Short mmCIF file of C-alpha atoms and ligand atoms in Angstrom, two decimals:
data_model
loop_
_atom_site.label_atom_id
_atom_site.label_comp_id
_atom_site.label_asym_id
_atom_site.label_seq_id
_atom_site.Cartn_x
_atom_site.Cartn_y
_atom_site.Cartn_z
CA GLU A 14 30.39 24.23 25.36
CA LYS A 15 29.58 23.78 21.52
CA GLY A 16 28.00 20.86 22.78
CA GLY A 17 29.58 17.77 19.61
CA TYR A 18 28.83 20.89 17.40
CA SER A 19 30.57 22.31 15.21
CA THR A 20 29.60 25.95 15.33
CA TYR A 21 27.00 27.06 17.91
CA MET A 22 24.79 27.84 15.41
CA GLU A 23 24.69 23.83 14.54
CA LYS A 24 24.02 23.33 18.47
CA GLU A 25 21.28 25.87 18.54
CA ILE A 26 19.20 25.00 15.60
CA ASN A 27 19.83 21.21 17.20
CA GLU A 28 18.21 22.53 20.30
CA GLN A 29 15.52 23.70 19.00
CA PRO A 30 12.90 20.60 19.69
CA GLN A 31 14.44 21.69 23.18
CA ALA A 32 13.01 25.63 22.98
CA VAL A 33 9.87 25.78 22.04
CA GLY A 34 8.88 22.37 24.93
CA ASP A 35 10.95 24.48 27.65
CA THR A 36 9.46 28.15 25.88
CA LEU A 37 5.80 26.38 26.83
CA LEU A 38 7.00 24.15 29.78
CA GLY A 39 4.72 25.46 33.42
CA ARG A 40 2.39 27.74 30.69
CA THR A 41 -0.95 25.59 31.19
CA ASP A 42 -2.71 24.35 34.73
CA GLU A 43 -3.77 21.08 35.50
CA GLN A 44 -6.79 21.41 33.31
CA GLY A 45 -5.20 22.01 30.19
CA ARG A 46 -5.92 25.72 30.37
CA LEU A 47 -3.42 28.92 30.01
CA THR A 48 -1.89 30.45 33.19
CA LEU A 49 -0.37 33.60 32.48
CA ASP A 50 -0.30 34.70 36.19
CA GLU A 51 3.40 35.66 35.69
CA LEU A 52 2.92 39.02 33.38
CA ARG A 53 0.30 39.85 36.70
CA ILE A 54 -1.79 42.05 34.95
CA ASP A 55 -5.50 41.90 35.73
CA GLU A 56 -7.43 39.47 33.23
CA ASP A 57 -9.83 42.13 32.80
CA LYS A 58 -7.80 44.89 31.39
CA LEU A 59 -6.48 42.57 28.90
CA ARG A 60 -10.18 41.81 27.78
CA GLN A 61 -10.46 45.29 26.73
CA VAL A 62 -7.53 45.52 24.71
CA ASP A 63 -8.57 45.88 21.76
CA ARG A 64 -5.83 46.78 19.13
CA ILE A 65 -2.55 44.93 19.08
CA THR A 66 0.56 46.40 18.34
CA ILE A 67 3.90 44.30 17.58
CA VAL A 68 7.12 45.84 17.56
CA ALA A 69 10.67 44.40 17.19
CA CYS A 70 13.37 44.22 14.08
CA GLY A 71 15.21 41.76 12.18
CA THR A 72 14.15 38.14 12.73
CA ALA A 73 11.96 39.21 15.89
CA ALA A 74 9.94 41.13 13.64
CA TYR A 75 9.34 37.97 10.97
CA ALA A 76 8.20 35.87 14.18
CA GLY A 77 5.79 38.85 15.11
CA MET A 78 4.23 38.58 11.21
CA VAL A 79 3.10 35.28 11.87
CA ALA A 80 1.57 35.96 15.42
CA LYS A 81 -0.72 38.27 13.02
CA TYR A 82 -1.10 36.21 11.31
CA ALA A 83 -2.14 33.36 14.35
CA ILE A 84 -3.88 35.82 17.24
CA GLU A 85 -5.45 37.27 14.96
CA HIS A 86 -6.87 34.41 13.92
CA TRP A 87 -7.53 32.96 17.38
CA THR A 88 -8.66 36.18 18.42
CA ARG A 89 -10.08 38.74 15.68
CA ILE A 90 -8.39 41.20 17.89
CA PRO A 91 -6.81 43.33 14.94
CA VAL A 92 -2.45 42.71 15.15
CA GLU A 93 -0.29 45.06 13.18
CA VAL A 94 3.60 44.91 13.66
CA SER A 95 6.16 47.00 13.24
CA LEU A 96 9.75 47.41 12.25
CA ALA A 97 11.07 49.17 15.92
CA HIS A 98 12.64 52.05 14.32
CA GLU A 99 9.60 52.58 12.09
CA PHE A 100 7.27 52.90 14.81
CA ARG A 101 8.23 55.45 17.14
CA TYR A 102 9.34 57.81 14.30
CA CYS A 103 5.90 57.14 12.84
CA ASP A 104 3.59 58.78 15.06
CA PRO A 105 2.01 55.66 16.22
CA ILE A 106 -1.45 55.82 16.70
CA VAL A 107 -1.96 54.25 20.36
CA SER A 108 -4.15 54.45 22.94
CA ASP A 109 -4.85 53.22 26.39
CA ARG A 110 -6.17 50.29 25.40
CA THR A 111 -3.20 49.41 22.61
CA LEU A 112 -1.40 46.47 23.58
CA VAL A 113 1.47 46.55 22.25
CA VAL A 114 3.88 43.89 21.97
CA SER A 115 7.25 43.58 22.14
CA ILE A 116 9.76 40.74 20.37
CA SER A 117 13.57 40.97 21.47
CA GLN A 118 16.48 38.06 22.06
CA SER A 119 18.54 39.86 24.22
CA GLY A 120 16.17 42.33 25.29
CA GLU A 121 18.19 44.49 24.75
CA THR A 122 18.53 45.59 20.81
CA MET A 123 18.42 50.41 21.58
CA ASP A 124 15.43 49.98 17.97
CA THR A 125 12.75 47.99 19.93
CA LEU A 126 13.77 49.70 23.12
CA MET A 127 13.27 53.02 22.03
CA ALA A 128 9.83 52.15 20.53
CA VAL A 129 8.68 50.23 23.84
CA LYS A 130 9.78 53.37 25.52
CA HIS A 131 7.72 55.81 22.93
CA ALA A 132 4.75 53.47 23.01
CA ARG A 133 4.94 53.36 27.40
CA GLU A 134 4.45 57.14 27.30
CA LEU A 135 1.80 56.75 24.35
CA GLY A 136 -0.17 54.80 27.76
CA ALA A 137 -0.10 51.90 25.88
CA LEU A 138 -0.16 48.18 28.01
CA THR A 139 3.22 47.01 27.26
CA ILE A 140 4.54 42.79 27.07
CA SER A 141 7.96 42.90 26.60
CA VAL A 142 8.55 38.67 24.78
CA CYS A 143 12.61 38.58 25.54
CA ASN A 144 14.80 36.19 25.95
CA THR A 145 17.49 37.69 28.27
CA HIS A 146 16.14 37.80 32.47
CA GLY A 147 17.37 41.59 33.19
CA SER A 148 17.86 43.24 30.27
CA THR A 149 16.22 46.25 29.74
CA ILE A 150 13.55 46.09 27.99
CA PRO A 151 11.89 43.67 29.92
CA ARG A 152 12.10 45.93 33.05
CA GLU A 153 10.87 49.25 30.60
CA SER A 154 7.57 46.80 29.67
CA ASP A 155 4.67 46.49 32.16
CA ALA A 156 4.86 42.41 31.70
CA VAL A 157 6.92 39.79 30.68
CA LEU A 158 6.27 36.77 29.03
CA TYR A 159 10.06 34.90 28.41
CA THR A 160 11.19 33.13 25.84
CA HIS A 161 13.20 29.80 27.41
CA ALA A 162 15.64 29.32 24.69
CA GLY A 163 18.82 29.83 26.34
CA PRO A 164 21.16 31.65 26.04
CA GLU A 165 22.22 31.92 22.35
CA ILE A 166 24.78 32.73 21.23
CA ALA A 167 25.24 32.89 17.19
CA VAL A 168 24.50 35.65 15.48
CA ALA A 169 21.96 34.04 13.34
CA SER A 170 19.11 33.89 15.12
CA THR A 171 17.49 30.35 15.76
CA LYS A 172 16.18 29.22 17.95
CA ALA A 173 15.44 31.84 20.09
CA PHE A 174 12.77 33.04 16.72
CA LEU A 175 11.37 29.46 17.85
CA ALA A 176 10.67 29.81 21.17
CA GLN A 177 9.40 33.87 20.70
CA ILE A 178 6.82 32.28 17.78
CA THR A 179 5.15 29.99 20.53
CA ALA A 180 5.42 32.38 23.42
CA CYS A 181 3.83 34.80 21.59
CA TYR A 182 1.78 31.69 20.56
CA VAL A 183 0.78 30.50 24.01
CA LEU A 184 -0.22 34.54 24.12
CA GLY A 185 -2.58 34.53 21.94
CA LEU A 186 -4.01 31.59 22.25
CA TYR A 187 -4.31 33.20 26.51
CA LEU A 188 -5.92 36.34 25.08
CA ALA A 189 -8.47 34.37 23.47
CA GLN A 190 -9.25 31.50 26.18
CA LEU A 191 -9.73 35.02 28.32
CA ARG A 192 -12.68 35.70 25.30
CA GLY A 193 -14.36 32.28 26.21
CA GLY A 194 -16.92 30.24 24.33
CA SER A 195 -15.85 29.14 21.22
CA TYR A 196 -12.25 30.75 21.05
CA ALA A 197 -11.82 29.03 23.68
CA ASP A 198 -12.65 25.83 22.35
CA ASP A 199 -10.19 26.34 19.16
CA ALA A 200 -7.38 27.86 22.12
CA GLN A 201 -7.40 24.51 23.71
CA GLN A 202 -7.10 22.27 20.59
CA VAL A 203 -4.58 24.33 18.86
CA LEU A 204 -2.67 24.07 22.62
CA THR A 205 -2.71 20.30 22.21
CA GLU A 206 -1.00 20.62 18.77
CA LEU A 207 1.04 22.98 19.66
CA HIS A 208 2.98 20.04 22.73
CA ASP A 209 2.95 18.08 20.05
CA ILE A 210 5.32 20.78 17.65
CA PRO A 211 9.27 19.45 19.87
CA GLY A 212 8.68 15.85 18.90
CA LYS A 213 7.52 16.78 14.81
CA ILE A 214 11.12 20.11 14.94
CA THR A 215 13.63 16.20 16.13
CA GLU A 216 11.57 14.36 13.15
CA LEU A 217 12.42 17.06 10.91
CA LEU A 218 16.21 17.62 12.29
CA ASP A 219 16.85 14.09 12.00
CA GLY A 220 15.97 14.03 8.21
CA MET A 221 18.12 17.10 7.29
CA GLU A 222 20.65 15.55 5.24
CA ARG A 223 19.42 15.78 1.34
CA VAL A 224 18.94 19.70 2.10
CA ARG A 225 22.34 19.64 3.15
CA GLU A 226 23.12 17.84 0.01
CA ILE A 227 21.61 20.82 -1.34
CA ALA A 228 23.70 23.52 -0.26
CA ARG A 229 26.79 21.34 -0.43
CA PHE A 230 25.55 22.23 -4.46
CA MET A 231 24.38 25.72 -4.68
CA ALA A 232 27.81 27.42 -2.98
CA ASP A 233 28.02 29.17 -6.16
CA THR A 234 24.67 30.64 -6.27
CA ARG A 235 24.55 34.16 -6.81
CA SER A 236 20.24 34.54 -5.64
CA VAL A 237 17.74 32.57 -4.48
CA LEU A 238 14.33 33.30 -3.92
CA PHE A 239 11.77 32.37 -1.36
CA LEU A 240 8.11 32.62 -1.60
CA GLY A 241 5.58 31.31 0.85
CA ARG A 242 1.78 32.58 1.69
CA ASN A 243 0.26 33.06 4.87
CA VAL A 244 2.29 32.91 7.86
CA GLY A 245 4.15 31.27 4.36
CA TYR A 246 5.20 34.54 3.96
CA PRO A 247 7.50 35.24 7.01
CA VAL A 248 8.98 32.62 7.00
CA ALA A 249 9.98 33.22 3.37
CA MET A 250 11.98 36.58 4.59
CA GLU A 251 13.40 34.76 7.73
CA GLY A 252 14.30 31.87 4.89
CA ALA A 253 16.36 34.90 3.06
CA LEU A 254 17.45 36.63 5.73
CA LYS A 255 19.74 33.99 6.99
CA LEU A 256 21.40 33.62 3.87
CA LYS A 257 22.22 37.13 3.35
CA GLU A 258 23.32 37.23 6.97
CA LEU A 259 25.28 33.56 6.57
CA ALA A 260 26.56 33.13 2.92
CA TYR A 261 27.06 36.88 1.53
CA ILE A 262 24.21 35.71 -1.58
CA HIS A 263 21.80 37.81 -2.18
CA ALA A 264 18.28 36.31 -1.72
CA GLU A 265 14.31 37.90 -1.11
CA GLY A 266 11.58 36.83 0.50
CA PHE A 267 7.84 37.35 -1.11
CA ALA A 268 4.63 36.49 -0.90
CA ALA A 269 3.63 34.05 -2.97
CA GLY A 270 0.58 36.32 -4.58
CA GLU A 271 2.60 38.97 -5.22
CA LEU A 272 4.80 36.69 -8.17
CA LYS A 273 2.77 38.23 -10.47
CA HIS A 274 2.31 41.32 -9.15
CA GLY A 275 5.77 41.38 -10.12
CA PRO A 276 8.62 38.85 -9.06
CA ILE A 277 7.76 36.19 -11.55
CA ALA A 278 10.16 38.97 -14.22
CA LEU A 279 13.37 37.25 -12.10
CA ILE A 280 12.33 34.29 -13.02
CA GLU A 281 14.76 33.00 -15.75
CA PRO A 282 15.81 29.04 -16.36
CA GLY A 283 18.17 27.56 -13.17
CA GLN A 284 17.26 30.43 -10.89
CA PRO A 285 17.20 28.52 -6.98
CA VAL A 286 13.30 29.59 -6.22
CA PHE A 287 12.25 27.32 -1.99
CA ILE A 288 8.74 27.52 -1.95
CA VAL A 289 6.84 26.73 1.63
CA VAL A 290 4.07 25.43 0.82
CA PRO A 291 0.76 25.93 2.85
CA GLY A 292 -0.49 22.67 4.94
CA PRO A 293 -3.26 20.72 1.89
CA SER A 294 -5.61 22.00 5.00
CA THR A 295 -5.11 25.96 4.70
CA PRO A 296 -7.82 27.63 4.26
CA HIS A 297 -9.69 29.46 1.79
CA GLY A 298 -7.64 27.30 -0.51
CA LEU A 299 -3.92 28.25 -0.12
CA HIS A 300 -2.64 25.20 -1.16
CA GLY A 301 -4.10 24.64 -4.39
CA LYS A 302 -3.38 28.52 -5.14
CA VAL A 303 0.47 27.91 -4.15
CA VAL A 304 1.19 25.26 -6.17
CA SER A 305 -0.19 27.04 -8.80
CA ASN A 306 2.42 28.82 -8.36
CA ILE A 307 4.81 26.45 -8.33
CA GLN A 308 3.89 24.81 -11.77
CA GLU A 309 3.91 29.29 -12.69
CA ILE A 310 7.84 29.45 -12.09
CA ARG A 311 8.44 25.56 -13.66
CA ALA A 312 6.91 26.61 -16.90
CA ARG A 313 9.81 29.27 -17.21
CA GLY A 314 12.32 27.39 -15.86
CA ALA A 315 12.84 28.03 -12.39
CA ARG A 316 14.92 25.10 -10.00
CA THR A 317 11.86 24.31 -7.42
CA LEU A 318 12.66 23.46 -3.98
CA VAL A 319 9.46 22.54 -2.01
CA ILE A 320 9.18 22.19 1.28
CA ALA A 321 5.62 20.84 1.76
CA GLU A 322 3.85 18.26 3.87
CA HIS A 323 4.51 14.68 4.47
CA GLY A 324 1.66 12.87 1.88
CA ASP A 325 1.35 16.26 -0.01
CA THR A 326 0.82 14.47 -3.61
CA ALA A 327 -0.37 17.24 -5.66
CA VAL A 328 3.37 19.05 -5.21
CA GLU A 329 5.44 16.89 -7.05
CA PRO A 330 4.65 17.17 -10.34
CA PHE A 331 6.48 20.71 -10.42
CA ALA A 332 8.47 20.26 -7.30
CA ASP A 333 12.17 19.93 -8.85
CA GLU A 334 12.94 19.10 -4.91
CA ILE A 335 10.72 18.08 -2.30
CA ILE A 336 12.09 18.87 1.48
CA ARG A 337 8.79 17.27 3.83
CA VAL A 338 8.31 18.46 7.38
CA PRO A 339 5.44 16.94 9.16
CA SER A 340 1.46 17.98 9.20
CA THR A 341 0.23 20.46 11.86
CA SER A 342 -2.00 22.57 12.10
CA PRO A 343 -2.09 25.72 10.06
CA MET A 344 -1.31 28.60 12.27
CA LEU A 345 1.62 25.83 13.44
CA ALA A 346 3.25 25.36 10.43
CA PRO A 347 6.01 27.78 10.49
CA LEU A 348 8.04 25.94 13.65
CA LEU A 349 8.98 23.33 11.55
CA THR A 350 9.22 24.76 8.05
CA VAL A 351 12.15 27.55 8.48
CA VAL A 352 14.11 24.79 10.03
CA PRO A 353 15.22 23.43 6.37
CA LEU A 354 15.66 26.77 5.93
CA GLN A 355 18.29 27.52 8.46
CA VAL A 356 19.94 24.22 8.27
CA PHE A 357 20.29 25.35 4.40
CA ALA A 358 22.20 28.46 4.47
CA LEU A 359 24.03 27.60 7.67
CA GLU A 360 25.77 24.44 5.25
CA LEU A 361 25.91 27.00 2.61
CA SER A 362 27.85 29.45 4.60
CA SER A 363 30.28 26.19 5.97
CA ALA A 364 30.44 25.36 2.19
CA LYS A 365 31.90 28.30 1.44
CA GLY A 366 34.26 28.25 4.22
CA LEU A 367 32.66 31.38 5.95
CA ASP A 368 32.42 32.07 9.48
CA VAL A 369 29.35 30.63 10.47
CA ASP A 370 28.66 31.88 13.91
CA GLN A 371 29.82 35.18 12.89
CA PRO A 372 29.03 36.52 9.61
CA ARG A 373 30.83 40.32 8.31
CA ASN A 374 29.47 43.18 9.49
CA LEU A 375 27.16 41.59 12.26
CA ALA A 376 26.38 42.15 15.90
CA LYS A 377 25.00 40.09 18.44
CA SER A 378 22.72 42.74 19.63
CA VAL A 379 22.61 45.56 17.71
CA THR A 380 22.06 48.60 20.99
CA VAL A 381 22.39 51.63 19.37
CA GLU A 382 19.33 53.47 17.12
O1 LIG B 147 17.85 40.51 19.91
P1 LIG B 147 16.41 40.70 19.19
O2 LIG B 147 15.77 39.85 19.16
O3 LIG B 147 16.20 42.32 19.68
O4 LIG B 147 17.90 41.40 18.03
C1 LIG B 147 16.45 41.35 16.96
C2 LIG B 147 18.22 41.52 15.80
O5 LIG B 147 18.71 42.46 15.50
C3 LIG B 147 18.40 39.69 15.03
O6 LIG B 147 16.82 39.12 15.34
C4 LIG B 147 19.08 40.21 13.78
O7 LIG B 147 17.81 39.86 13.08
C5 LIG B 147 19.47 38.52 14.07
N1 LIG B 147 20.91 38.58 13.48
C6 LIG B 147 19.03 37.33 12.85
O8 LIG B 147 19.44 36.29 12.56
#
């Protein structure tokens, strides 16, 4: 049942190309335009949306953070991400033009369910991004956009995360398409690139041996930091969460720009730091800014584990290790950059002899508030 793998998590990491591909499948017409009739929401109603709030917990909330950058960039509709349990009890500002998107693999997370029910009571339009057919959150929502990751058994979410990001991209690009004009043209181009992602994940998964080795050497490590910027920031947070959950190691994800506002004080000789580097074509010179961050922490003795696109030579002088990922458009990068971090956490956990699929104190679906 584990398909020849020794853990479900490893199997699920390897199923990610398919999870992304299947989530895209059947959602475009012959002209290559997105069709989301399955939502059964009047297009005009979607055109009127003037604000989006994403509610989710844990890894699903990090998918939401990625979605915020992408959807705002593609549609110029303001998007906010709220942890579901915070949203529910903070007197959220919601109108009938607010779209509340919940993200949940299980569809049974009580915190997320309560947030959705509350949003509906307040008059919002609710869409559930969910991996489990017939589960409670989709039933309690106005519409559902299913992720097609297949059953996820390991407690640590991997393929569902990639499928959630993909579904949110689809939703964002669809909203851009509805806006028309240059929004629609740009969306069309990104969609073409999105279809290339499954092949790129396969290529990436084939080259993970060095990441495994690094993880095995680090079995005694007590703390790991993760830095990222823009869409790389939630990837850094997800890398840290995976390591906490699976290897019980203290780990923190930071926005790279925050370094000088405090966290750089943590850097001491030998401190391992993963840095998720934006592709060189990322707007606003973000690539160069993150490369300077790497330089700064290396100068203070950090051990820099750099995730960078193939061909990005600027990182070379400051990297102790470079983990290469295929290049793609900046907003889509999380579907690639998170993969080595998943493999790293998995391998470190097994190097410590821990139960990868069933980490201590955790349940696959959290059905209490
Ligand atoms: O089923 P859900 O997507 O609603 O679950 C949300 C979180 O509990 C979940 O992502 C959790 O953080 C995972 N264990 C992360 O690996």
